[in-house]
Amino acid sequence: MAAVGKEDHSPFTKYGKTIQDGDMVIAYVNPLDLQAVKIVKDGTMNNKYGAFDHNSIIGKPFGTRVLSKKGNGHITFLHPTPELWTACLPHRTQILYMPDIALVSSLLDLKPGAVVIESGTGSGSFSHSIARTIAPTGTLHTFEYHEERVLKFKDELASHDLSSIIHVNHRNVCKDGFGLTGVSDAVFLDLPSPWEAVAAAKETFKKGKVGRICTFSPAIEQVQRTCEELEKFGFYDVRMFETLIRRQEIKTLQKKPLPTRDNVTGFTKRESPKRKRDGQDDEDEEAAEGGEKEDEEAATGDKADQVVVSRTVQNVAGHTSFLVFASIFIE
């Protein structure tokens, strides 16, 4: 059952306004240079721009930009979030990124108070996102067969104050099962052979309500075997998704005029063969020229001369894995 009345002090689930002694912050230099730092009194952080005194950071609002002692560079100190942690965490395995995390969280119907089972803890990227979503009264039971990864993740949880929400287990669920019965609302499997854990996963779902499962597999052959096993054990509404990113680059360009007889080189204006009345032709030409000038002046403004366009950026990482979703009702 989900715990009730948990104390919530984690920066990943509760936001503060100012940086305090002992807080973890994300030191942001650029999108490719982020670092998690614990702020301590009289401490110092060093990077390519030089030294940054922790004392000059304590008491400042999150998001403050601080200059180095030499004044040759600055760092922005941000509040920790699962998204920022995913961008700077130490990689022990392949991790889930935000496009997949967002889709999985939505289709598994994760929400505060939910009990979730995750197998394949890895580097803990998805675990932090789950914890924020199900806090403050939810519980995540995460399983990892690699003992060293388990120990490192436990240390991270202790420093992030997430041990009350995330329970880490050293266990091979494909061989030994989960050891839990009738407790979960959702199950996520990030395993080499997820079909071997489907039977054990079925036993973990709560009775009398719909449970949801998701598997994360890089190969289509894994998807095929998993789908066969899901149908064998009574799962329904089996669906597969592939999350791809198509990033658009936005630019503002200057409009180019359409070709007309006035701006095309070599165009010869032909006079009208009709005879014009004396004096009338001069007046008509002046009126026409005046109208053209007004149109040109109306189109000379900044907004009128610019157009916003977009194009797809080609060097974007594509396929990561296939996501298989299914539901089950346990009577």
XYZ file of N, CA and C in Angstrom, residues 57-271:
645
model
N 27.103 32.087 -2.916
C 25.906 31.502 -3.536
C 24.799 31.307 -2.513
N 25.174 30.983 -1.274
C 24.177 30.721 -0.224
C 23.318 31.964 0.011
N 22.023 31.744 0.030
C 21.078 32.839 0.232
C 20.580 33.479 -1.050
N 21.215 33.144 -2.179
C 20.781 33.700 -3.461
C 19.603 32.884 -4.014
N 18.741 33.500 -4.804
C 17.629 32.752 -5.419
C 18.149 31.751 -6.450
N 17.448 30.625 -6.580
C 17.788 29.691 -7.648
C 17.646 30.399 -8.991
N 18.575 30.111 -9.899
C 18.583 30.790 -11.185
C 19.537 31.960 -11.233
N 20.247 32.208 -10.112
C 21.194 33.324 -10.058
C 22.439 33.016 -10.888
N 22.900 33.998 -11.633
C 24.130 33.875 -12.408
C 25.268 34.490 -11.599
N 26.332 33.695 -11.397
C 27.442 34.117 -10.534
C 28.725 34.162 -11.347
N 29.483 35.259 -11.204
C 30.773 35.398 -11.865
C 31.857 34.687 -11.068
N 32.854 34.185 -11.771
C 33.993 33.576 -11.091
C 34.847 34.656 -10.439
N 35.784 34.237 -9.595
C 36.657 35.200 -8.913
C 37.453 36.039 -9.908
N 37.869 35.418 -11.013
C 38.652 36.142 -12.013
C 37.777 36.993 -12.923
N 36.485 36.746 -12.884
C 35.581 37.529 -13.715
C 35.595 37.170 -15.184
N 36.115 35.981 -15.514
C 36.213 35.593 -16.925
C 35.132 34.605 -17.357
N 34.157 34.366 -16.513
C 33.080 33.446 -16.869
C 32.046 33.374 -15.762
N 30.896 32.861 -16.084
C 29.823 32.785 -15.089
C 29.154 31.417 -15.136
N 28.459 31.083 -14.047
C 27.665 29.860 -13.935
C 26.287 30.246 -13.414
N 25.269 29.596 -13.947
C 23.910 29.773 -13.441
C 23.575 28.579 -12.557
N 23.145 28.837 -11.328
C 22.852 27.767 -10.372
C 21.341 27.527 -10.349
N 20.941 26.349 -10.844
C 19.535 26.016 -11.044
C 19.032 25.048 -9.988
N 17.724 25.063 -9.788
C 17.081 24.116 -8.876
C 17.072 22.733 -9.526
N 17.394 21.679 -8.769
C 17.388 20.335 -9.358
C 15.991 19.925 -9.821
N 15.925 19.295 -10.973
C 14.704 18.679 -11.489
C 15.090 17.349 -12.119
N 14.149 16.431 -12.282
C 14.475 15.177 -12.975
C 15.028 15.409 -14.379
N 14.538 16.445 -15.069
C 15.027 16.728 -16.416
C 16.501 17.123 -16.396
N 16.872 18.009 -15.463
C 18.267 18.433 -15.360
C 19.155 17.294 -14.864
N 18.621 16.468 -13.957
C 19.395 15.334 -13.468
C 19.668 14.343 -14.603
N 18.686 14.117 -15.472
C 18.876 13.237 -16.623
C 19.996 13.755 -17.521
N 20.136 15.079 -17.598
C 21.149 15.677 -18.470
C 22.554 15.621 -17.887
N 22.694 15.408 -16.579
C 24.035 15.465 -15.986
C 24.385 14.258 -15.118
N 23.509 13.264 -15.021
C 23.785 12.125 -14.135
C 24.935 11.274 -14.660
N 25.624 10.544 -13.768
C 26.674 9.616 -14.207
C 26.047 8.394 -14.877
N 26.410 8.135 -16.110
C 25.809 7.035 -16.872
C 26.437 5.701 -16.473
N 25.619 4.826 -15.915
C 26.048 3.461 -15.634
C 25.491 2.503 -16.680
N 24.403 2.894 -17.313
C 23.775 2.122 -18.386
C 23.159 3.120 -19.365
N 22.558 2.591 -20.426
C 21.755 3.441 -21.308
C 20.567 3.952 -20.502
N 20.201 5.212 -20.705
C 19.139 5.796 -19.890
C 17.944 6.187 -20.749
N 16.817 6.420 -20.084
C 15.638 6.960 -20.747
C 15.728 8.479 -20.756
N 15.360 9.061 -21.889
C 15.335 10.516 -22.002
C 13.897 11.011 -21.967
N 13.750 12.321 -21.885
C 12.446 12.905 -21.582
C 11.337 12.585 -22.582
N 11.575 12.481 -23.890
C 10.462 12.112 -24.782
C 9.837 10.773 -24.422
N 10.685 9.752 -24.152
C 10.164 8.444 -23.747
C 9.551 8.509 -22.353
N 10.203 9.212 -21.436
C 9.698 9.318 -20.066
C 8.314 9.949 -20.049
N 8.126 10.991 -20.839
C 6.834 11.680 -20.871
C 5.731 10.759 -21.376
N 6.013 10.000 -22.445
C 4.997 9.103 -23.004
C 4.674 7.973 -22.036
N 5.700 7.387 -21.425
C 5.476 6.287 -20.480
C 4.678 6.767 -19.273
N 5.035 7.901 -18.715
C 4.322 8.427 -17.545
C 2.857 8.689 -17.864
N 2.591 9.155 -19.065
C 1.212 9.457 -19.455
C 0.389 8.192 -19.652
N 0.910 7.244 -20.429
C 0.125 6.054 -20.764
C 0.051 5.048 -19.615
N 0.975 5.133 -18.655
C 0.851 4.302 -17.448
C -0.036 4.965 -16.402
N -0.480 6.178 -16.693
C -1.384 6.922 -15.802
C -0.755 7.129 -14.425
N 0.520 7.519 -14.415
C 1.201 7.772 -13.144
C 0.697 9.078 -12.544
N 0.485 9.067 -11.231
C -0.052 10.239 -10.531
C 0.285 10.130 -9.049
N 0.097 11.204 -8.284
C 0.399 11.151 -6.848
C -0.348 10.018 -6.153
N 0.390 9.269 -5.331
C -0.204 8.163 -4.586
C -0.106 6.820 -5.263
N 0.353 6.771 -6.512
C 0.439 5.500 -7.233
C 1.591 4.653 -6.704
N 1.424 3.335 -6.830
C 2.484 2.387 -6.490
C 3.008 1.807 -7.802
N 4.286 2.012 -8.051
C 4.886 1.638 -9.329
C 6.017 0.652 -9.094
N 6.136 -0.316 -10.008
C 7.251 -1.262 -9.989
C 8.088 -1.032 -11.239
N 9.391 -0.891 -11.029
C 10.330 -0.693 -12.137
C 11.408 -1.763 -12.054
N 11.676 -2.425 -13.170
C 12.755 -3.407 -13.200
C 13.770 -2.985 -14.247
N 15.005 -2.853 -13.809
C 16.046 -2.296 -14.646
C 16.325 -0.870 -14.214
N 16.774 -0.713 -12.960
C 17.013 0.627 -12.402
C 18.046 1.391 -13.210
N 19.140 0.698 -13.569
C 20.187 1.323 -14.367
C 20.795 2.531 -13.685
N 20.765 3.675 -14.364
C 21.344 4.912 -13.837
C 20.353 5.732 -13.029
N 19.088 5.321 -13.009
C 18.091 5.999 -12.182
C 17.452 7.219 -12.805
N 17.590 7.389 -14.107
C 16.978 8.549 -14.770
C 15.460 8.526 -14.633
N 14.842 7.422 -15.034
C 13.382 7.330 -14.968
C 12.899 7.285 -13.527
N 13.680 6.709 -12.639
C 13.282 6.604 -11.233
C 13.028 7.978 -10.623
N 13.864 8.957 -10.953
C 13.675 10.308 -10.414
C 12.401 10.950 -10.954
N 12.104 10.724 -12.221
C 10.873 11.282 -12.794
C 9.639 10.637 -12.182
N 9.694 9.316 -11.973
C 8.568 8.623 -11.339
C 8.340 9.170 -9.941
N 9.433 9.341 -9.188
C 9.319 9.823 -7.809
C 8.624 11.174 -7.750
N 8.983 12.083 -8.638
C 8.326 13.396 -8.646
C 6.838 13.265 -8.978
N 6.504 12.370 -9.904
C 5.113 12.231 -10.344
C 4.229 11.629 -9.268
N 4.734 10.638 -8.530
C 3.897 9.930 -7.555
C 3.999 10.517 -6.148
N 4.911 11.462 -5.930
C 5.055 12.085 -4.603
C 3.793 12.881 -4.262
N 3.499 13.063 -2.970
C 4.307 12.680 -1.802
C 3.934 11.329 -1.191
N 2.819 10.722 -1.626
C 2.327 9.516 -0.948
C 2.516 8.248 -1.751
N 3.092 8.334 -2.943
C 3.296 7.143 -3.757
C 4.562 6.400 -3.377
N 4.736 5.228 -3.993
C 5.910 4.396 -3.725
C 6.413 3.797 -5.033
N 7.722 3.814 -5.210
C 8.362 3.152 -6.337
C 9.222 2.017 -5.820
N 8.920 0.800 -6.265
C 9.764 -0.362 -5.986
C 10.603 -0.604 -7.241
N 11.899 -0.341 -7.154
C 12.752 -0.516 -8.319
C 13.714 -1.677 -8.093
N 13.925 -2.489 -9.139
C 14.711 -3.720 -9.041
C 15.881 -3.666 -10.019
N 17.049 -4.102 -9.538
C 18.260 -4.130 -10.355
C 19.070 -5.365 -9.978
N 19.512 -6.131 -10.991
C 20.250 -7.366 -10.703
C 21.738 -7.109 -10.464
N 22.255 -5.940 -10.899
C 23.675 -5.633 -10.773
C 23.924 -4.973 -9.420
N 24.666 -5.653 -8.553
C 24.826 -5.195 -7.170
C 25.523 -3.841 -7.073
N 26.551 -3.612 -7.877
C 27.278 -2.339 -7.799
C 26.367 -1.165 -8.158
N 25.516 -1.348 -9.151
C 24.566 -0.288 -9.518
C 23.580 -0.024 -8.387
N 23.170 -1.078 -7.719
C 22.242 -0.921 -6.597
C 22.873 -0.072 -5.502
N 24.115 -0.360 -5.149
C 24.784 0.373 -4.075
C 24.977 1.843 -4.441
N 25.366 2.107 -5.682
C 25.566 3.498 -6.106
C 24.249 4.262 -6.129
N 23.181 3.596 -6.573
C 21.889 4.278 -6.629
C 21.358 4.553 -5.229
N 21.605 3.653 -4.290
C 21.186 3.898 -2.909
C 21.889 5.127 -2.332
N 23.172 5.284 -2.655
C 23.899 6.470 -2.190
C 23.300 7.744 -2.783
N 22.938 7.698 -4.063
C 22.318 8.864 -4.694
C 20.978 9.198 -4.051
N 20.181 8.174 -3.777
C 18.874 8.409 -3.158
C 19.020 9.056 -1.789
N 20.020 8.607 -1.032
C 20.231 9.192 0.294
C 20.600 10.670 0.188
N 21.445 11.015 -0.787
C 21.844 12.417 -0.940
C 20.732 13.266 -1.539
N 19.792 12.628 -2.247
C 18.668 13.361 -2.848
C 17.407 13.317 -1.988
N 17.484 12.676 -0.827
C 16.342 12.575 0.095
C 15.123 11.924 -0.566
N 15.368 10.852 -1.322
C 14.276 10.148 -1.998
C 14.060 8.732 -1.470
N 14.767 8.371 -0.403
C 14.667 7.002 0.114
C 13.290 6.666 0.657
N 12.509 7.689 1.044
C 11.167 7.420 1.569
C 10.177 7.086 0.459
N 10.503 7.451 -0.776
C 9.603 7.181 -1.902
C 10.092 6.003 -2.736
N 11.405 5.918 -2.947
C 11.980 4.873 -3.796
C 12.607 3.789 -2.934
N 12.173 2.557 -3.137
C 12.733 1.400 -2.441
C 13.525 0.573 -3.453
N 14.822 0.426 -3.215
C 15.707 -0.259 -4.159
C 15.897 -1.707 -3.733
N 15.802 -2.622 -4.708
C 15.937 -4.050 -4.433
C 16.976 -4.672 -5.363
N 17.888 -5.458 -4.772
C 18.863 -6.204 -5.570
C 18.267 -7.579 -5.854
N 17.797 -7.771 -7.111
C 17.055 -8.995 -7.411
C 16.979 -9.192 -8.926
N 17.102 -10.437 -9.362
C 16.897 -10.798 -10.762
C 15.444 -11.230 -10.925
N 14.599 -10.322 -11.392
C 13.159 -10.591 -11.424
C 12.793 -11.632 -12.472
N 13.620 -11.801 -13.500
C 13.317 -12.808 -14.522
C 13.404 -14.221 -13.952
N 14.277 -14.418 -12.966
C 14.423 -15.739 -12.352
C 13.683 -15.853 -11.021
N 13.714 -14.797 -10.221
C 13.198 -14.871 -8.852
C 11.889 -14.129 -8.642
N 11.368 -13.464 -9.670
C 10.131 -12.712 -9.499
C 10.351 -11.424 -8.720
N 9.254 -10.762 -8.389
C 9.333 -9.481 -7.684
C 9.170 -9.623 -6.172
N 8.605 -10.720 -5.726
C 8.370 -10.883 -4.295
C 7.271 -9.990 -3.765
N 6.434 -9.461 -4.641
C 5.319 -8.588 -4.264
C 4.048 -9.101 -4.921
N 2.940 -9.027 -4.194
C 1.662 -9.519 -4.724
C 0.557 -8.512 -4.441
N -0.184 -8.158 -5.489
C -1.365 -7.310 -5.336
C -1.106 -5.917 -4.801
N 0.000 -5.273 -5.196
C 0.330 -3.957 -4.627
C 0.463 -2.847 -5.665
N 0.681 -3.179 -6.932
C 1.085 -2.157 -7.902
C -0.067 -1.660 -8.773
N 0.085 -0.417 -9.197
C -0.820 0.180 -10.186
C -0.225 0.114 -11.583
N 1.100 0.132 -11.671
C 1.779 0.135 -12.966
C 3.125 -0.562 -12.839
N 3.563 -1.169 -13.958
C 4.847 -1.872 -14.005
C 5.603 -1.411 -15.246
N 6.896 -1.132 -15.056
C 7.754 -0.753 -16.178
C 8.939 -1.708 -16.223
N 9.163 -2.331 -17.391
C 10.237 -3.307 -17.554
C 11.246 -2.811 -18.582
N 12.455 -2.555 -18.135
C 13.567 -2.192 -19.018
C 14.608 -3.294 -18.883
N 14.340 -4.416 -19.570
C 15.132 -5.630 -19.411
C 15.537 -6.183 -20.772
N 16.637 -6.968 -20.826
C 17.006 -7.609 -22.095
C 15.951 -8.608 -22.576
N 15.286 -9.282 -21.629
C 14.256 -10.272 -21.968
C 12.993 -9.985 -21.162
N 12.270 -8.935 -21.485
C 11.102 -8.556 -20.673
C 10.005 -9.607 -20.649
N 9.923 -10.433 -21.689
C 8.885 -11.470 -21.714
C 9.059 -12.485 -20.594
N 10.277 -12.620 -20.073
C 10.519 -13.567 -18.982
C 9.974 -13.059 -17.651
N 9.642 -11.763 -17.577
C 9.138 -11.186 -16.325
C 7.649 -10.874 -16.379
N 6.980 -11.180 -17.500
C 5.559 -10.840 -17.643
C 4.704 -11.594 -16.633
N 4.956 -12.891 -16.464
C 4.157 -13.695 -15.530
C 4.293 -13.170 -14.103
N 5.524 -12.842 -13.696
C 5.742 -12.321 -12.346
C 5.120 -10.938 -12.191
N 5.168 -10.135 -13.256
C 4.580 -8.793 -13.195
C 3.073 -8.865 -12.990
N 2.430 -9.840 -13.601
C 0.974 -9.977 -13.461
C 0.570 -10.167 -12.006
N 1.393 -10.874 -11.240
C 1.070 -11.147 -9.839
C 1.138 -9.893 -8.964
N 1.816 -8.861 -9.439
C 2.004 -7.674 -8.590
C 0.838 -6.694 -8.646
N -0.053 -6.825 -9.634
C -1.106 -5.820 -9.809
C -2.188 -5.929 -8.739
N -2.735 -4.770 -8.393
C -3.840 -4.721 -7.435
C -5.078 -5.393 -8.021
N -5.865 -5.971 -7.153
C -7.094 -6.621 -7.598
C -8.237 -5.607 -7.661
N -9.153 -5.864 -8.582
C -10.343 -5.036 -8.693
C -10.148 -3.729 -9.425
N -9.025 -3.566 -10.128
C -8.805 -2.349 -10.901
C -7.891 -2.662 -12.079
N -7.858 -1.744 -13.025
C -7.033 -1.937 -14.221
C -5.576 -1.606 -13.903
N -4.683 -2.541 -14.243
C -3.251 -2.312 -14.109
C -2.631 -2.118 -15.478
N -1.547 -1.373 -15.534
C -0.902 -1.071 -16.817
C 0.570 -1.453 -16.768
N 1.048 -1.959 -17.899
C 2.444 -2.386 -17.999
C 3.075 -1.765 -19.233
N 4.374 -1.493 -19.153
C 5.130 -0.972 -20.294
C 6.486 -1.659 -20.335
N 6.933 -2.029 -21.539
C 8.272 -2.591 -21.718
C 9.062 -1.711 -22.678
N 10.363 -1.669 -22.453
C 11.271 -0.809 -23.226
C 12.297 -1.712 -23.894
N 12.221 -1.860 -25.220
C 13.081 -2.808 -25.931
C 13.651 -2.175 -27.191
N 14.955 -2.322 -27.433
C 15.560 -1.715 -28.623
C 15.329 -2.478 -29.920
N 14.988 -3.764 -29.857
C 14.858 -4.585 -31.064
C 13.416 -5.033 -31.272
N 12.995 -5.119 -32.529
C 11.626 -5.507 -32.844
C 11.374 -6.970 -32.497
N 12.427 -7.807 -32.519
C 12.257 -9.212 -32.139
C 11.880 -9.334 -30.664
N 12.440 -8.468 -29.830
C 12.052 -8.448 -28.416
C 10.585 -8.056 -28.269
N 10.151 -7.109 -29.076
C 8.755 -6.665 -29.040
C 7.819 -7.809 -29.399
N 8.151 -8.570 -30.424
C 7.300 -9.673 -30.863
C 7.131 -10.715 -29.757
N 8.228 -11.106 -29.130
C 8.145 -12.109 -28.068
C 7.391 -11.575 -26.853
N 7.594 -10.304 -26.550
C 6.890 -9.701 -25.413
C 5.391 -9.651 -25.660
N 4.983 -9.268 -26.864
C 3.551 -9.198 -27.193
C 2.897 -10.572 -27.109
N 3.585 -11.594 -27.566
C 3.048 -12.957 -27.472
C 2.830 -13.358 -26.017
N 3.790 -13.004 -25.166
C 3.681 -13.366 -23.750
C 2.583 -12.558 -23.057
N 2.438 -11.302 -23.409
C 1.383 -10.476 -22.815
C 0.002 -11.034 -23.144
N -0.230 -11.410 -24.381
C -1.522 -11.975 -24.769
C -1.749 -13.333 -24.102
N -0.686 -14.084 -23.935
C -0.790 -15.396 -23.289
C -1.290 -15.273 -21.852
N -0.887 -14.224 -21.142
C -1.260 -14.058 -19.734
C -2.444 -13.112 -19.539
N -3.199 -12.877 -20.586
C -4.465 -12.164 -20.438
C -4.406 -10.660 -20.529
N -3.296 -10.099 -20.955
C -3.226 -8.651 -21.139
C -3.957 -8.263 -22.426
N -4.540 -7.099 -22.426
C -5.282 -6.625 -23.594
C -4.855 -5.195 -23.945
N -5.413 -4.688 -25.045
C -5.075 -3.339 -25.526
C -3.561 -3.189 -25.682
N -2.938 -4.191 -26.327
C -1.487 -4.184 -26.524
C -1.149 -3.219 -27.666
N -0.285 -2.263 -27.369
C 0.100 -1.250 -28.355
C 1.605 -1.012 -28.305
N 2.161 -0.646 -29.451
C 3.587 -0.337 -29.515
C 3.784 1.077 -30.057
N 4.744 1.794 -29.461
C 5.057 3.151 -29.893
C 6.560 3.287 -30.093
N 6.921 4.180 -30.985
C 8.320 4.566 -31.171
C 8.378 6.086 -31.098
N 9.129 6.601 -30.151
C 9.206 8.047 -29.952
C 10.400 8.610 -30.714
N 10.116 9.482 -31.669
C 11.168 10.112 -32.466
C 11.104 11.626 -32.301
N 12.257 12.248 -32.303
C 12.332 13.702 -32.157
C 12.551 14.326 -33.530
N 11.754 15.312 -33.833
C 11.950 16.099 -35.057
C 12.072 17.566 -34.638
N 13.287 17.975 -34.374
C 13.514 19.326 -33.881
C 13.463 20.327 -35.038
N 12.782 21.429 -34.812
C 12.647 22.464 -35.828
C 13.525 23.666 -35.482
N 14.265 24.137 -36.473
C 15.080 25.338 -36.312
C 14.289 26.529 -36.842
N 14.072 27.526 -36.013
C 13.263 28.685 -36.372
C 14.176 29.858 -36.730
N 13.897 30.500 -37.851
C 14.668 31.670 -38.278
C 13.732 32.754 -38.798
N 14.186 33.993 -38.702
C 13.476 35.123 -39.295
C 14.278 35.616 -40.490
N 13.677 35.578 -41.657
C 14.356 35.958 -42.889
C 13.718 37.198 -43.499
N 14.511 37.863 -44.329
C 14.005 39.024 -45.050
C 13.207 38.565 -46.268
N 12.073 39.173 -46.481
C 11.254 38.820 -47.639
C 11.963 39.215 -48.934
N 11.832 38.359 -49.943
C 12.326 38.692 -51.267
C 11.138 39.061 -52.148
N 11.205 40.190 -52.844
C 10.058 40.600 -53.662
C 9.814 39.651 -54.818
N 8.549 39.468 -55.172
C 8.194 38.650 -56.317
C 8.603 39.367 -57.599
N 8.978 38.611 -58.632
C 9.384 39.253 -59.894
C 8.219 39.993 -60.543
N 8.454 41.233 -60.883
C 7.464 42.051 -61.589
C 8.144 42.734 -62.761
N 7.381 43.418 -63.573
C 7.955 44.108 -64.728
C 8.858 45.263 -64.314
N 8.700 45.693 -63.034
C 9.515 46.815 -62.568
C 10.871 46.389 -62.024
N 10.969 45.114 -61.550
C 12.246 44.703 -60.961
C 12.956 43.602 -61.739
N 12.434 43.243 -62.930
C 13.096 42.240 -63.755
C 13.983 42.946 -64.767
N 15.261 42.611 -64.793
C 16.212 43.248 -65.706
C 15.896 42.892 -67.156
N 15.922 43.897 -68.011
C 15.714 43.660 -69.436
C 14.278 43.751 -69.879
N 13.366 44.023 -68.931
C 11.954 44.131 -69.320
C 11.706 45.500 -69.950
N 11.095 45.506 -71.125
C 10.789 46.748 -71.837
C 9.311 47.035 -71.734
N 9.001 48.188 -71.206
C 7.601 48.569 -71.049
C 7.028 48.975 -72.403
N 5.925 48.335 -72.754
C 5.283 48.628 -74.029
C 4.169 49.638 -73.835
N 4.163 50.677 -74.691
C 3.139 51.703 -74.587
C 1.810 51.181 -75.097
